[in-house]
mmCIF file of C-alpha atoms in Angstrom:
data_model
loop_
_atom_site.group_PDB
_atom_site.id
_atom_site.type_symbol
_atom_site.label_atom_id
_atom_site.label_comp_id
_atom_site.label_asym_id
_atom_site.label_seq_id
_atom_site.Cartn_x
_atom_site.Cartn_y
_atom_site.Cartn_z
ATOM 1 C CA UNK E 1 43.289 -10.281 -35.073
ATOM 2 C CA UNK E 2 42.502 -9.036 -31.489
ATOM 3 C CA UNK E 3 38.643 -9.074 -32.451
ATOM 4 C CA UNK E 4 38.587 -12.931 -33.466
ATOM 5 C CA UNK E 5 37.814 -14.057 -30.043
ATOM 6 C CA UNK E 6 34.642 -11.781 -29.834
ATOM 7 C CA UNK E 7 33.540 -13.001 -33.115
ATOM 8 C CA UNK E 8 34.021 -16.543 -32.100
ATOM 9 C CA UNK E 9 32.142 -16.098 -29.020
ATOM 10 C CA UNK E 10 29.084 -14.265 -31.020
ATOM 11 C CA UNK E 11 28.961 -17.372 -33.253
ATOM 12 C CA UNK E 12 28.831 -19.791 -30.353
ATOM 13 C CA UNK E 13 26.093 -17.867 -28.920
ATOM 14 C CA UNK E 14 24.095 -17.521 -32.122
ATOM 15 C CA UNK E 15 24.527 -21.231 -32.972
ATOM 16 C CA UNK E 16 21.939 -22.523 -30.987
ATOM 17 C CA UNK E 17 19.535 -19.952 -31.875
ATOM 18 C CA UNK E 18 20.244 -20.739 -35.469
ATOM 19 C CA UNK E 19 19.840 -24.585 -35.251
ATOM 20 C CA UNK E 20 16.809 -24.693 -32.815
ATOM 21 C CA UNK E 21 13.687 -26.161 -34.441
ATOM 22 C CA UNK E 22 11.207 -25.581 -31.523
ATOM 23 C CA UNK E 23 8.924 -22.502 -31.284
ATOM 24 C CA UNK E 24 7.185 -22.059 -27.730
ATOM 25 C CA UNK E 25 4.253 -20.166 -26.872
ATOM 26 C CA UNK E 26 2.923 -19.414 -23.431
ATOM 27 C CA UNK E 27 -0.946 -18.708 -23.010
ATOM 28 C CA UNK E 28 -2.281 -17.439 -19.812
ATOM 29 C CA UNK E 29 -6.063 -17.782 -19.219
ATOM 30 C CA UNK E 30 -8.841 -17.927 -16.302
ATOM 31 C CA UNK E 31 -12.053 -19.621 -16.074
ATOM 32 C CA UNK E 32 -14.881 -17.008 -16.734
ATOM 33 C CA UNK E 33 -18.485 -16.928 -15.522
ATOM 34 C CA UNK E 34 -20.489 -20.018 -16.727
ATOM 35 C CA UNK E 35 -17.680 -21.637 -18.143
ATOM 36 C CA UNK E 36 -16.440 -25.207 -18.056
ATOM 37 C CA UNK E 37 -12.787 -26.081 -18.207
ATOM 38 C CA UNK E 38 -13.362 -27.701 -21.725
ATOM 39 C CA UNK E 39 -14.966 -24.560 -23.053
ATOM 40 C CA UNK E 40 -12.223 -22.419 -21.645
ATOM 41 C CA UNK E 41 -9.566 -24.503 -23.405
ATOM 42 C CA UNK E 42 -11.595 -24.268 -26.541
ATOM 43 C CA UNK E 43 -11.619 -20.381 -26.007
ATOM 44 C CA UNK E 44 -7.922 -20.605 -25.593
ATOM 45 C CA UNK E 45 -7.758 -21.913 -28.979
ATOM 46 C CA UNK E 46 -6.424 -25.366 -28.131
ATOM 47 C CA UNK E 47 -7.227 -27.845 -30.849
ATOM 48 C CA UNK E 48 -10.260 -29.939 -30.148
ATOM 49 C CA UNK E 49 -8.125 -33.329 -30.044
ATOM 50 C CA UNK E 50 -5.832 -31.695 -27.469
ATOM 51 C CA UNK E 51 -8.829 -30.404 -25.416
ATOM 52 C CA UNK E 52 -10.103 -33.862 -25.320
ATOM 53 C CA UNK E 53 -6.525 -35.279 -24.410
ATOM 54 C CA UNK E 54 -6.413 -32.949 -21.447
ATOM 55 C CA UNK E 55 -9.771 -33.693 -20.038
ATOM 56 C CA UNK E 56 -8.871 -37.557 -20.322
ATOM 57 C CA UNK E 57 -5.904 -36.823 -18.648
ATOM 58 C CA UNK E 58 -7.473 -35.179 -15.615
ATOM 59 C CA UNK E 59 -10.118 -37.748 -15.148
ATOM 60 C CA UNK E 60 -9.849 -39.340 -11.715
ATOM 61 C CA UNK E 61 -7.202 -36.650 -10.754
ATOM 62 C CA UNK E 62 -9.173 -33.516 -10.718
ATOM 63 C CA UNK E 63 -13.020 -33.063 -9.743
ATOM 64 C CA UNK E 64 -14.302 -30.770 -12.544
ATOM 65 C CA UNK E 65 -17.441 -29.906 -10.655
ATOM 66 C CA UNK E 66 -14.942 -27.741 -8.448
ATOM 67 C CA UNK E 67 -13.721 -25.815 -11.274
ATOM 68 C CA UNK E 68 -14.897 -22.155 -10.563
ATOM 69 C CA UNK E 69 -14.665 -18.800 -11.834
ATOM 70 C CA UNK E 70 -11.317 -16.943 -11.736
ATOM 71 C CA UNK E 71 -9.207 -20.323 -11.565
ATOM 72 C CA UNK E 72 -6.112 -19.652 -13.569
ATOM 73 C CA UNK E 73 -4.352 -22.095 -16.118
ATOM 74 C CA UNK E 74 -1.435 -22.130 -18.487
ATOM 75 C CA UNK E 75 -0.834 -23.610 -21.828
ATOM 76 C CA UNK E 76 2.756 -24.005 -23.054
ATOM 77 C CA UNK E 77 2.719 -24.706 -26.721
ATOM 78 C CA UNK E 78 5.456 -26.340 -28.837
ATOM 79 C CA UNK E 79 5.239 -25.966 -32.435
ATOM 80 C CA UNK E 80 1.725 -25.377 -32.155
ATOM 81 C CA UNK E 81 0.852 -28.389 -30.077
ATOM 82 C CA UNK E 82 0.150 -28.513 -26.241
ATOM 83 C CA UNK E 83 3.435 -29.375 -24.366
ATOM 84 C CA UNK E 84 2.611 -28.659 -21.000
ATOM 85 C CA UNK E 85 -0.794 -27.598 -18.873
ATOM 86 C CA UNK E 86 -1.132 -26.424 -15.345
ATOM 87 C CA UNK E 87 -4.169 -25.500 -13.574
ATOM 88 C CA UNK E 88 -4.318 -23.558 -10.420
ATOM 89 C CA UNK E 89 -7.167 -22.776 -7.768
ATOM 90 C CA UNK E 90 -4.686 -21.637 -4.794
ATOM 91 C CA UNK E 91 -1.240 -21.545 -3.667
ATOM 92 C CA UNK E 92 -1.598 -25.262 -2.621
ATOM 93 C CA UNK E 93 -4.093 -26.729 -5.238
ATOM 94 C CA UNK E 94 -2.593 -27.212 -8.440
ATOM 95 C CA UNK E 95 -2.665 -29.814 -11.308
ATOM 96 C CA UNK E 96 -0.730 -30.421 -14.306
ATOM 97 C CA UNK E 97 -0.822 -32.353 -17.533
ATOM 98 C CA UNK E 98 2.487 -33.183 -19.164
ATOM 99 C CA UNK E 99 3.282 -34.679 -22.613
ATOM 100 C CA UNK E 100 4.755 -38.052 -22.521
ATOM 101 C CA UNK E 101 5.661 -39.058 -25.829
ATOM 102 C CA UNK E 102 2.140 -39.523 -27.793
ATOM 103 C CA UNK E 103 -0.001 -39.265 -24.698
ATOM 104 C CA UNK E 104 -0.624 -36.796 -21.814
ATOM 105 C CA UNK E 105 -0.492 -37.516 -18.281
ATOM 106 C CA UNK E 106 -2.184 -35.654 -15.559
ATOM 107 C CA UNK E 107 -1.289 -35.170 -11.683
ATOM 108 C CA UNK E 108 -1.837 -33.225 -8.912
ATOM 109 C CA UNK E 109 1.385 -31.185 -7.964
ATOM 110 C CA UNK E 110 2.760 -31.902 -4.471
ATOM 111 C CA UNK E 111 3.660 -28.710 -2.858
ATOM 112 C CA UNK E 112 5.583 -29.040 0.527
ATOM 113 C CA UNK E 113 3.822 -27.228 3.206
ATOM 114 C CA UNK E 114 5.153 -26.745 6.974
ATOM 115 C CA UNK E 115 3.013 -26.210 10.009
ATOM 116 C CA UNK E 116 4.856 -23.847 12.574
ATOM 117 C CA UNK E 117 3.495 -22.368 15.759
ATOM 118 C CA UNK E 118 4.111 -18.457 15.944
ATOM 119 C CA UNK E 119 3.564 -15.782 18.266
ATOM 120 C CA UNK E 120 1.805 -12.793 16.626
ATOM 121 C CA UNK E 121 1.364 -9.526 18.298
ATOM 122 C CA UNK E 122 -0.958 -6.640 17.229
ATOM 123 C CA UNK E 123 -1.393 -3.051 18.270
ATOM 124 C CA UNK E 124 -4.694 -1.513 17.121
ATOM 125 C CA UNK E 125 -4.445 2.209 15.871
ATOM 126 C CA UNK E 126 -7.241 2.244 13.671
ATOM 127 C CA UNK E 127 -8.590 -1.440 13.027
ATOM 128 C CA UNK E 128 -7.638 -5.049 13.389
ATOM 129 C CA UNK E 129 -7.129 -5.362 9.593
ATOM 130 C CA UNK E 130 -4.548 -2.418 9.749
ATOM 131 C CA UNK E 131 -3.025 -3.709 12.971
ATOM 132 C CA UNK E 132 -2.335 -7.226 10.783
ATOM 133 C CA UNK E 133 -0.797 -5.344 7.859
ATOM 134 C CA UNK E 134 1.497 -3.265 10.289
ATOM 135 C CA UNK E 135 2.819 -6.237 12.010
ATOM 136 C CA UNK E 136 3.470 -7.989 8.624
ATOM 137 C CA UNK E 137 0.879 -10.563 8.944
ATOM 138 C CA UNK E 138 -1.714 -11.581 6.519
ATOM 139 C CA UNK E 139 -5.177 -9.785 7.340
ATOM 140 C CA UNK E 140 -6.717 -13.265 7.705
ATOM 141 C CA UNK E 141 -5.317 -13.219 11.468
ATOM 142 C CA UNK E 142 -8.114 -10.561 12.065
ATOM 143 C CA UNK E 143 -10.880 -13.209 11.347
ATOM 144 C CA UNK E 144 -9.139 -15.958 13.215
ATOM 145 C CA UNK E 145 -9.054 -13.674 16.334
ATOM 146 C CA UNK E 146 -12.534 -12.584 15.805
ATOM 147 C CA UNK E 147 -13.560 -16.463 16.019
ATOM 148 C CA UNK E 148 -11.541 -17.007 19.271
ATOM 149 C CA UNK E 149 -13.011 -14.038 21.060
ATOM 150 C CA UNK E 150 -16.563 -14.068 19.439
ATOM 151 C CA UNK E 151 -18.426 -14.635 22.875
ATOM 152 C CA UNK E 152 -16.776 -11.510 24.390
ATOM 153 C CA UNK E 153 -15.342 -9.124 21.890
ATOM 154 C CA UNK E 154 -17.235 -7.194 18.747
ATOM 155 C CA UNK E 155 -14.178 -6.334 16.878
ATOM 156 C CA UNK E 156 -15.898 -3.181 15.106
ATOM 157 C CA UNK E 157 -17.803 -1.871 18.129
ATOM 158 C CA UNK E 158 -15.469 -2.932 21.342
ATOM 159 C CA UNK E 159 -11.757 -1.961 19.799
ATOM 160 C CA UNK E 160 -10.176 1.135 20.927
ATOM 161 C CA UNK E 161 -6.964 2.808 19.831
ATOM 162 C CA UNK E 162 -3.956 1.395 21.648
ATOM 163 C CA UNK E 163 -5.604 -2.272 22.478
ATOM 164 C CA UNK E 164 -3.181 -5.198 22.033
ATOM 165 C CA UNK E 165 -3.637 -8.550 20.849
ATOM 166 C CA UNK E 166 -1.377 -11.430 21.005
ATOM 167 C CA UNK E 167 -1.902 -15.081 19.897
ATOM 168 C CA UNK E 168 0.133 -18.366 19.605
ATOM 169 C CA UNK E 169 -1.160 -19.650 16.364
ATOM 170 C CA UNK E 170 -0.517 -22.499 13.903
ATOM 171 C CA UNK E 171 0.671 -20.974 10.272
ATOM 172 C CA UNK E 172 1.117 -23.157 7.374
ATOM 173 C CA UNK E 173 4.068 -22.007 5.228
ATOM 174 C CA UNK E 174 5.364 -22.853 1.974
ATOM 175 C CA UNK E 175 8.465 -21.428 0.619
ATOM 176 C CA UNK E 176 8.586 -18.758 3.291
ATOM 177 C CA UNK E 177 4.916 -17.533 2.574
ATOM 178 C CA UNK E 178 2.122 -18.023 5.126
ATOM 179 C CA UNK E 179 -0.805 -19.961 3.215
ATOM 180 C CA UNK E 180 -3.064 -19.961 5.968
ATOM 181 C CA UNK E 181 -3.601 -19.674 9.688
ATOM 182 C CA UNK E 182 -4.546 -22.798 11.674
ATOM 183 C CA UNK E 183 -5.765 -23.528 15.230
ATOM 184 C CA UNK E 184 -5.164 -20.542 18.007
ATOM 185 C CA UNK E 185 -3.538 -22.339 20.951
ATOM 186 C CA UNK E 186 -3.677 -19.383 23.116
ATOM 187 C CA UNK E 187 -4.680 -15.683 22.793
ATOM 188 C CA UNK E 188 -4.881 -12.658 25.136
ATOM 189 C CA UNK E 189 -6.739 -9.234 24.376
ATOM 190 C CA UNK E 190 -5.943 -6.327 26.304
ATOM 191 C CA UNK E 191 -8.575 -3.564 25.524
ATOM 192 C CA UNK E 192 -9.669 -0.112 26.828
ATOM 193 C CA UNK E 193 -13.216 -1.204 26.869
ATOM 194 C CA UNK E 194 -13.302 -4.934 27.192
ATOM 195 C CA UNK E 195 -10.409 -5.350 29.646
ATOM 196 C CA UNK E 196 -8.264 -8.042 29.540
ATOM 197 C CA UNK E 197 -9.345 -11.660 27.909
ATOM 198 C CA UNK E 198 -7.109 -14.789 28.041
ATOM 199 C CA UNK E 199 -8.229 -18.001 26.201
ATOM 200 C CA UNK E 200 -6.584 -21.256 25.814
ATOM 201 C CA UNK E 201 -7.298 -24.209 23.392
ATOM 202 C CA UNK E 202 -7.801 -27.599 25.293
ATOM 203 C CA UNK E 203 -8.787 -30.836 23.818
ATOM 204 C CA UNK E 204 -11.571 -32.827 25.614
ATOM 205 C CA UNK E 205 -11.155 -36.483 26.215
ATOM 206 C CA UNK E 206 -13.884 -36.952 23.508
ATOM 207 C CA UNK E 207 -11.332 -35.397 21.183
ATOM 208 C CA UNK E 208 -13.500 -32.150 20.747
ATOM 209 C CA UNK E 209 -11.239 -28.890 21.306
ATOM 210 C CA UNK E 210 -12.744 -25.600 22.996
ATOM 211 C CA UNK E 211 -11.588 -22.811 24.547
ATOM 212 C CA UNK E 212 -11.411 -21.999 28.301
ATOM 213 C CA UNK E 213 -10.148 -19.212 30.533
ATOM 214 C CA UNK E 214 -6.858 -19.426 32.599
ATOM 215 C CA UNK E 215 -8.946 -20.726 35.554
ATOM 216 C CA UNK E 216 -10.614 -23.242 33.550
ATOM 217 C CA UNK E 217 -14.084 -21.480 33.159
ATOM 218 C CA UNK E 218 -15.570 -21.652 29.764
ATOM 219 C CA UNK E 219 -14.579 -18.941 27.221
ATOM 220 C CA UNK E 220 -17.900 -19.825 25.406
ATOM 221 C CA UNK E 221 -21.156 -18.132 26.386
ATOM 222 C CA UNK E 222 -24.725 -19.144 25.399
ATOM 223 C CA UNK E 223 -24.863 -16.331 22.814
ATOM 224 C CA UNK E 224 -22.147 -14.697 20.767
ATOM 225 C CA UNK E 225 -21.862 -10.949 20.618
ATOM 226 C CA UNK E 226 -22.686 -10.598 16.918
ATOM 227 C CA UNK E 227 -24.084 -12.679 14.046
ATOM 228 C CA UNK E 228 -21.198 -11.701 11.781
ATOM 229 C CA UNK E 229 -17.382 -12.128 12.431
ATOM 230 C CA UNK E 230 -16.286 -8.773 11.483
ATOM 231 C CA UNK E 231 -19.079 -5.977 10.654
ATOM 232 C CA UNK E 232 -20.206 -2.447 11.353
ATOM 233 C CA UNK E 233 -23.524 -1.412 13.266
ATOM 234 C CA UNK E 234 -25.284 0.999 10.615
ATOM 235 C CA UNK E 235 -28.584 1.494 12.495
ATOM 236 C CA UNK E 236 -28.919 0.542 16.157
ATOM 237 C CA UNK E 237 -32.153 -0.456 18.451
ATOM 238 C CA UNK E 238 -35.237 1.850 18.785
ATOM 239 C CA UNK E 239 -37.230 4.286 17.161
ATOM 240 C CA UNK E 240 -35.599 5.919 13.770
ATOM 241 C CA UNK E 241 -36.811 7.525 10.529
ATOM 242 C CA UNK E 242 -37.439 4.559 8.397
ATOM 243 C CA UNK E 243 -35.047 5.250 5.310
ATOM 244 C CA UNK E 244 -37.709 3.699 2.756
ATOM 245 C CA UNK E 245 -41.084 4.581 4.123
ATOM 246 C CA UNK E 246 -39.812 7.934 5.583
ATOM 247 C CA UNK E 247 -41.621 8.103 8.950
ATOM 248 C CA UNK E 248 -40.690 7.148 12.541
ATOM 249 C CA UNK E 249 -40.887 3.635 13.155
ATOM 250 C CA UNK E 250 -39.609 1.294 15.998
ATOM 251 C CA UNK E 251 -36.406 -0.316 14.459
ATOM 252 C CA UNK E 252 -36.744 -4.004 16.253
ATOM 253 C CA UNK E 253 -33.202 -4.900 15.842
ATOM 254 C CA UNK E 254 -29.714 -3.956 14.559
ATOM 255 C CA UNK E 255 -28.451 -3.430 11.127
ATOM 256 C CA UNK E 256 -24.978 -4.567 10.078
ATOM 257 C CA UNK E 257 -23.402 -3.330 7.013
ATOM 258 C CA UNK E 258 -22.008 -6.150 5.305
ATOM 259 C CA UNK E 259 -21.195 -7.227 1.461
ATOM 260 C CA UNK E 260 -23.786 -9.407 -0.199
ATOM 261 C CA UNK E 261 -22.708 -12.985 0.462
ATOM 262 C CA UNK E 262 -21.392 -12.578 3.721
ATOM 263 C CA UNK E 263 -21.354 -15.675 6.068
ATOM 264 C CA UNK E 264 -24.014 -15.195 8.831
ATOM 265 C CA UNK E 265 -23.516 -17.104 12.031
ATOM 266 C CA UNK E 266 -26.180 -18.687 14.507
ATOM 267 C CA UNK E 267 -25.630 -16.930 17.751
ATOM 268 C CA UNK E 268 -26.594 -19.866 19.636
ATOM 269 C CA UNK E 269 -27.573 -23.657 19.206
ATOM 270 C CA UNK E 270 -31.604 -23.764 18.370
ATOM 271 C CA UNK E 271 -34.080 -24.874 16.142
ATOM 272 C CA UNK E 272 -35.108 -23.286 12.770
ATOM 273 C CA UNK E 273 -38.697 -21.619 12.939
ATOM 274 C CA UNK E 274 -38.434 -19.742 9.516
ATOM 275 C CA UNK E 275 -36.334 -20.129 6.697
ATOM 276 C CA UNK E 276 -38.345 -18.256 3.701
ATOM 277 C CA UNK E 277 -39.114 -14.950 2.075
ATOM 278 C CA UNK E 278 -41.030 -12.710 4.283
ATOM 279 C CA UNK E 279 -42.212 -9.942 2.172
ATOM 280 C CA UNK E 280 -40.407 -6.619 3.416
ATOM 281 C CA UNK E 281 -37.788 -8.678 5.424
ATOM 282 C CA UNK E 282 -36.850 -10.559 2.111
ATOM 283 C CA UNK E 283 -35.166 -13.807 2.675
ATOM 284 C CA UNK E 284 -35.310 -14.700 6.386
ATOM 285 C CA UNK E 285 -34.278 -17.120 8.981
ATOM 286 C CA UNK E 286 -35.283 -17.095 12.520
ATOM 287 C CA UNK E 287 -34.282 -19.605 15.157
ATOM 288 C CA UNK E 288 -35.731 -20.693 18.677
ATOM 289 C CA UNK E 289 -33.401 -20.939 21.408
ATOM 290 C CA UNK E 290 -33.788 -22.041 25.039
ATOM 291 C CA UNK E 291 -35.059 -19.835 27.863
ATOM 292 C CA UNK E 292 -37.760 -18.221 25.658
ATOM 293 C CA UNK E 293 -35.171 -16.490 23.267
ATOM 294 C CA UNK E 294 -35.589 -16.279 19.275
ATOM 295 C CA UNK E 295 -33.251 -14.743 16.762
ATOM 296 C CA UNK E 296 -34.231 -13.394 13.301
ATOM 297 C CA UNK E 297 -31.751 -12.587 10.437
ATOM 298 C CA UNK E 298 -33.422 -10.611 7.543
ATOM 299 C CA UNK E 299 -32.668 -9.304 3.953
ATOM 300 C CA UNK E 300 -30.524 -12.534 3.272
ATOM 301 C CA UNK E 301 -29.186 -13.474 -0.150
ATOM 302 C CA UNK E 302 -29.462 -17.055 0.525
ATOM 303 C CA UNK E 303 -29.939 -19.589 2.918
ATOM 304 C CA UNK E 304 -27.186 -22.333 4.415
ATOM 305 C CA UNK E 305 -27.004 -25.628 3.664
ATOM 306 C CA UNK E 306 -29.627 -27.828 5.232
ATOM 307 C CA UNK E 307 -31.265 -24.679 6.802
ATOM 308 C CA UNK E 308 -35.108 -25.155 6.879
ATOM 309 C CA UNK E 309 -37.945 -24.954 9.294
ATOM 310 C CA UNK E 310 -37.471 -27.573 11.773
ATOM 311 C CA UNK E 311 -33.802 -28.199 11.373
ATOM 312 C CA UNK E 312 -31.379 -27.969 14.185
ATOM 313 C CA UNK E 313 -28.494 -25.535 14.306
ATOM 314 C CA UNK E 314 -25.455 -25.009 16.265
ATOM 315 C CA UNK E 315 -23.636 -21.978 17.365
ATOM 316 C CA UNK E 316 -21.365 -20.439 14.774
ATOM 317 C CA UNK E 317 -22.736 -22.373 12.059
ATOM 318 C CA UNK E 318 -23.256 -20.749 8.918
ATOM 319 C CA UNK E 319 -27.085 -20.298 8.247
ATOM 320 C CA UNK E 320 -27.222 -17.865 5.689
ATOM 321 C CA UNK E 321 -25.387 -15.156 3.781
ATOM 322 C CA UNK E 322 -26.055 -11.388 4.031
ATOM 323 C CA UNK E 323 -27.855 -9.690 1.008
ATOM 324 C CA UNK E 324 -30.387 -6.984 -0.244
ATOM 325 C CA UNK E 325 -33.608 -8.680 -0.529
ATOM 326 C CA UNK E 326 -37.087 -7.416 0.604
ATOM 327 C CA UNK E 327 -37.807 -3.766 1.741
ATOM 328 C CA UNK E 328 -33.897 -2.761 1.816
ATOM 329 C CA UNK E 329 -32.044 0.199 0.799
ATOM 330 C CA UNK E 330 -28.519 -1.526 0.444
ATOM 331 C CA UNK E 331 -26.667 -4.663 1.388
ATOM 332 C CA UNK E 332 -26.917 -5.391 5.157
ATOM 333 C CA UNK E 333 -28.147 -7.808 7.846
ATOM 334 C CA UNK E 334 -30.825 -7.042 9.996
ATOM 335 C CA UNK E 335 -30.507 -8.707 13.285
ATOM 336 C CA UNK E 336 -33.237 -9.103 15.798
ATOM 337 C CA UNK E 337 -33.447 -10.604 19.228
ATOM 338 C CA UNK E 338 -36.651 -11.694 21.140
ATOM 339 C CA UNK E 339 -37.161 -12.679 24.727
ATOM 340 C CA UNK E 340 -40.479 -14.029 25.893
ATOM 341 C CA UNK E 341 -41.947 -12.742 22.594
ATOM 342 C CA UNK E 342 -40.715 -9.144 22.981
ATOM 343 C CA UNK E 343 -37.877 -7.472 21.022
ATOM 344 C CA UNK E 344 -34.808 -6.479 22.989
ATOM 345 C CA UNK E 345 -31.574 -4.737 22.272
ATOM 346 C CA UNK E 346 -29.200 -7.487 20.873
ATOM 347 C CA UNK E 347 -26.209 -5.383 22.010
ATOM 348 C CA UNK E 348 -26.688 -4.700 25.537
ATOM 349 C CA UNK E 349 -27.538 -8.276 26.633
ATOM 350 C CA UNK E 350 -25.526 -10.300 29.234
ATOM 351 C CA UNK E 351 -25.629 -14.115 28.555
ATOM 352 C CA UNK E 352 -24.177 -16.673 30.865
ATOM 353 C CA UNK E 353 -20.946 -18.545 30.238
ATOM 354 C CA UNK E 354 -21.232 -22.580 29.333
ATOM 355 C CA UNK E 355 -20.066 -25.136 31.954
ATOM 356 C CA UNK E 356 -16.585 -25.028 33.276
ATOM 357 C CA UNK E 357 -13.973 -27.795 32.676
ATOM 358 C CA UNK E 358 -14.838 -30.834 34.714
ATOM 359 C CA UNK E 359 -12.682 -30.955 37.847
ATOM 360 C CA UNK E 360 -11.033 -34.218 37.136
ATOM 361 C CA UNK E 361 -9.490 -32.559 34.109
ATOM 362 C CA UNK E 362 -8.575 -29.322 35.830
ATOM 363 C CA UNK E 363 -4.834 -30.392 37.028
ATOM 364 C CA UNK E 364 -3.858 -31.546 33.427
ATOM 365 C CA UNK E 365 -5.460 -28.437 31.904
ATOM 366 C CA UNK E 366 -3.637 -25.939 34.207
ATOM 367 C CA UNK E 367 -0.145 -27.645 33.690
ATOM 368 C CA UNK E 368 -0.580 -27.221 29.751
ATOM 369 C CA UNK E 369 -1.831 -23.693 30.164
ATOM 370 C CA UNK E 370 1.200 -22.956 32.346
ATOM 371 C CA UNK E 371 3.450 -23.665 29.228
ATOM 372 C CA UNK E 372 1.404 -21.888 26.974
ATOM 373 C CA UNK E 373 0.894 -18.846 29.197
ATOM 374 C CA UNK E 374 4.726 -18.693 29.272
ATOM 375 C CA UNK E 375 4.769 -18.551 25.639
ATOM 376 C CA UNK E 376 2.072 -16.339 25.192
ATOM 377 C CA UNK E 377 3.687 -13.613 27.408
ATOM 378 C CA UNK E 378 7.146 -13.827 26.407
ATOM 379 C CA UNK E 379 6.745 -11.168 23.909
ATOM 380 C CA UNK E 380 5.051 -8.637 26.513
ATOM 381 C CA UNK E 381 8.077 -9.449 28.962
ATOM 382 C CA UNK E 382 10.596 -8.764 26.380
ATOM 383 C CA UNK E 383 8.874 -5.724 25.169
ATOM 384 C CA UNK E 384 8.738 -4.280 28.911
ATOM 385 C CA UNK E 385 12.364 -4.974 29.508
ATOM 386 C CA UNK E 386 13.396 -3.238 26.040
ATOM 387 C CA UNK E 387 11.163 0.025 27.073
ATOM 388 C CA UNK E 388 12.559 0.138 30.688
ATOM 389 C CA UNK E 389 16.049 0.238 29.077
ATOM 390 C CA UNK E 390 19.121 -1.358 30.570
ATOM 391 C CA UNK E 391 18.935 -2.010 34.501
ATOM 392 C CA UNK E 392 21.293 -0.714 37.161
ATOM 393 C CA UNK E 393 24.735 -2.269 36.853
ATOM 394 C CA UNK E 394 26.130 -4.395 39.858
ATOM 395 C CA UNK E 395 28.784 -2.624 41.875
ATOM 396 C CA UNK E 396 32.249 -3.865 41.185
#
């Protein structure tokens, strides 16, 4: 008799399973190359009528032209028929189709995203990427900092072990996870080679925001230090043994190692003079700038949107993507700079800064910078106090 309660419990647990009539199946798939969403659904063995129902439910909700390779989707089947469908492009872009009686209803899933302002501190031992990981940050913070300091620091050539970076930056967070970084409100870099750099974001009266140094002088220069956010120099300017032709030849530019498809910046405002395949140079873009300067970007995989001879481009605009076209031994970007028609070394040029902040705006700017600077420096003050240990105790 003492086993009766256990037998009764087993019977209760088994009863729902025995009486259940629904059978569920989950299919997880991805969009493959040269595949539309409808084709992917057919490949996932969804019946034709239900494929049409899903596509119809998403019309006006999801732009099918934006479906891309690698997008994930899930089918939940109940007794062989679709019960639920969800389609995910990112942590914040997700669409769903639910069964509602005899019809299907599509919608974009609402995901709560919170914007926070956080202080990020990085200490470089090997690279900015590794420093971000060591600090528990997404490596994307490195690209954000490379953007902010693009006029003063080449984050491949100029960084040294022991350099420190701090940034007061917006974080977009969902369920405790950082989805992306937003604007950098203030940033500081203390480097063994480049010294101390501090920049602050300020919105001008016309609504455009840009970066200035602490005294109101511009953080911008007429030219960026590099046409890539983050890449290493594989071949410098000057005479070298040509890797293809196998004889000494002047290398009238700088080569940056970069995977095919890496975005290439215009280093300064200007007018495109060339956007074409040039033989040995492969796909090439050349831009004419003020004061007799011209830049050229070679071996590209493709050109940026709207980039053609005669078009205007602005500093930091993506004008092309790195590649391996023309006479090239591997994926890279060849970057050349001319001054007065003569090639010069892009790595040793010193360019002037843009105009400083207007004097009428300086009082407002300085008052706002004072607040940002105190937040930016709070971590270093706390760290200094901790490293110094407890101070002397007051006499009783």
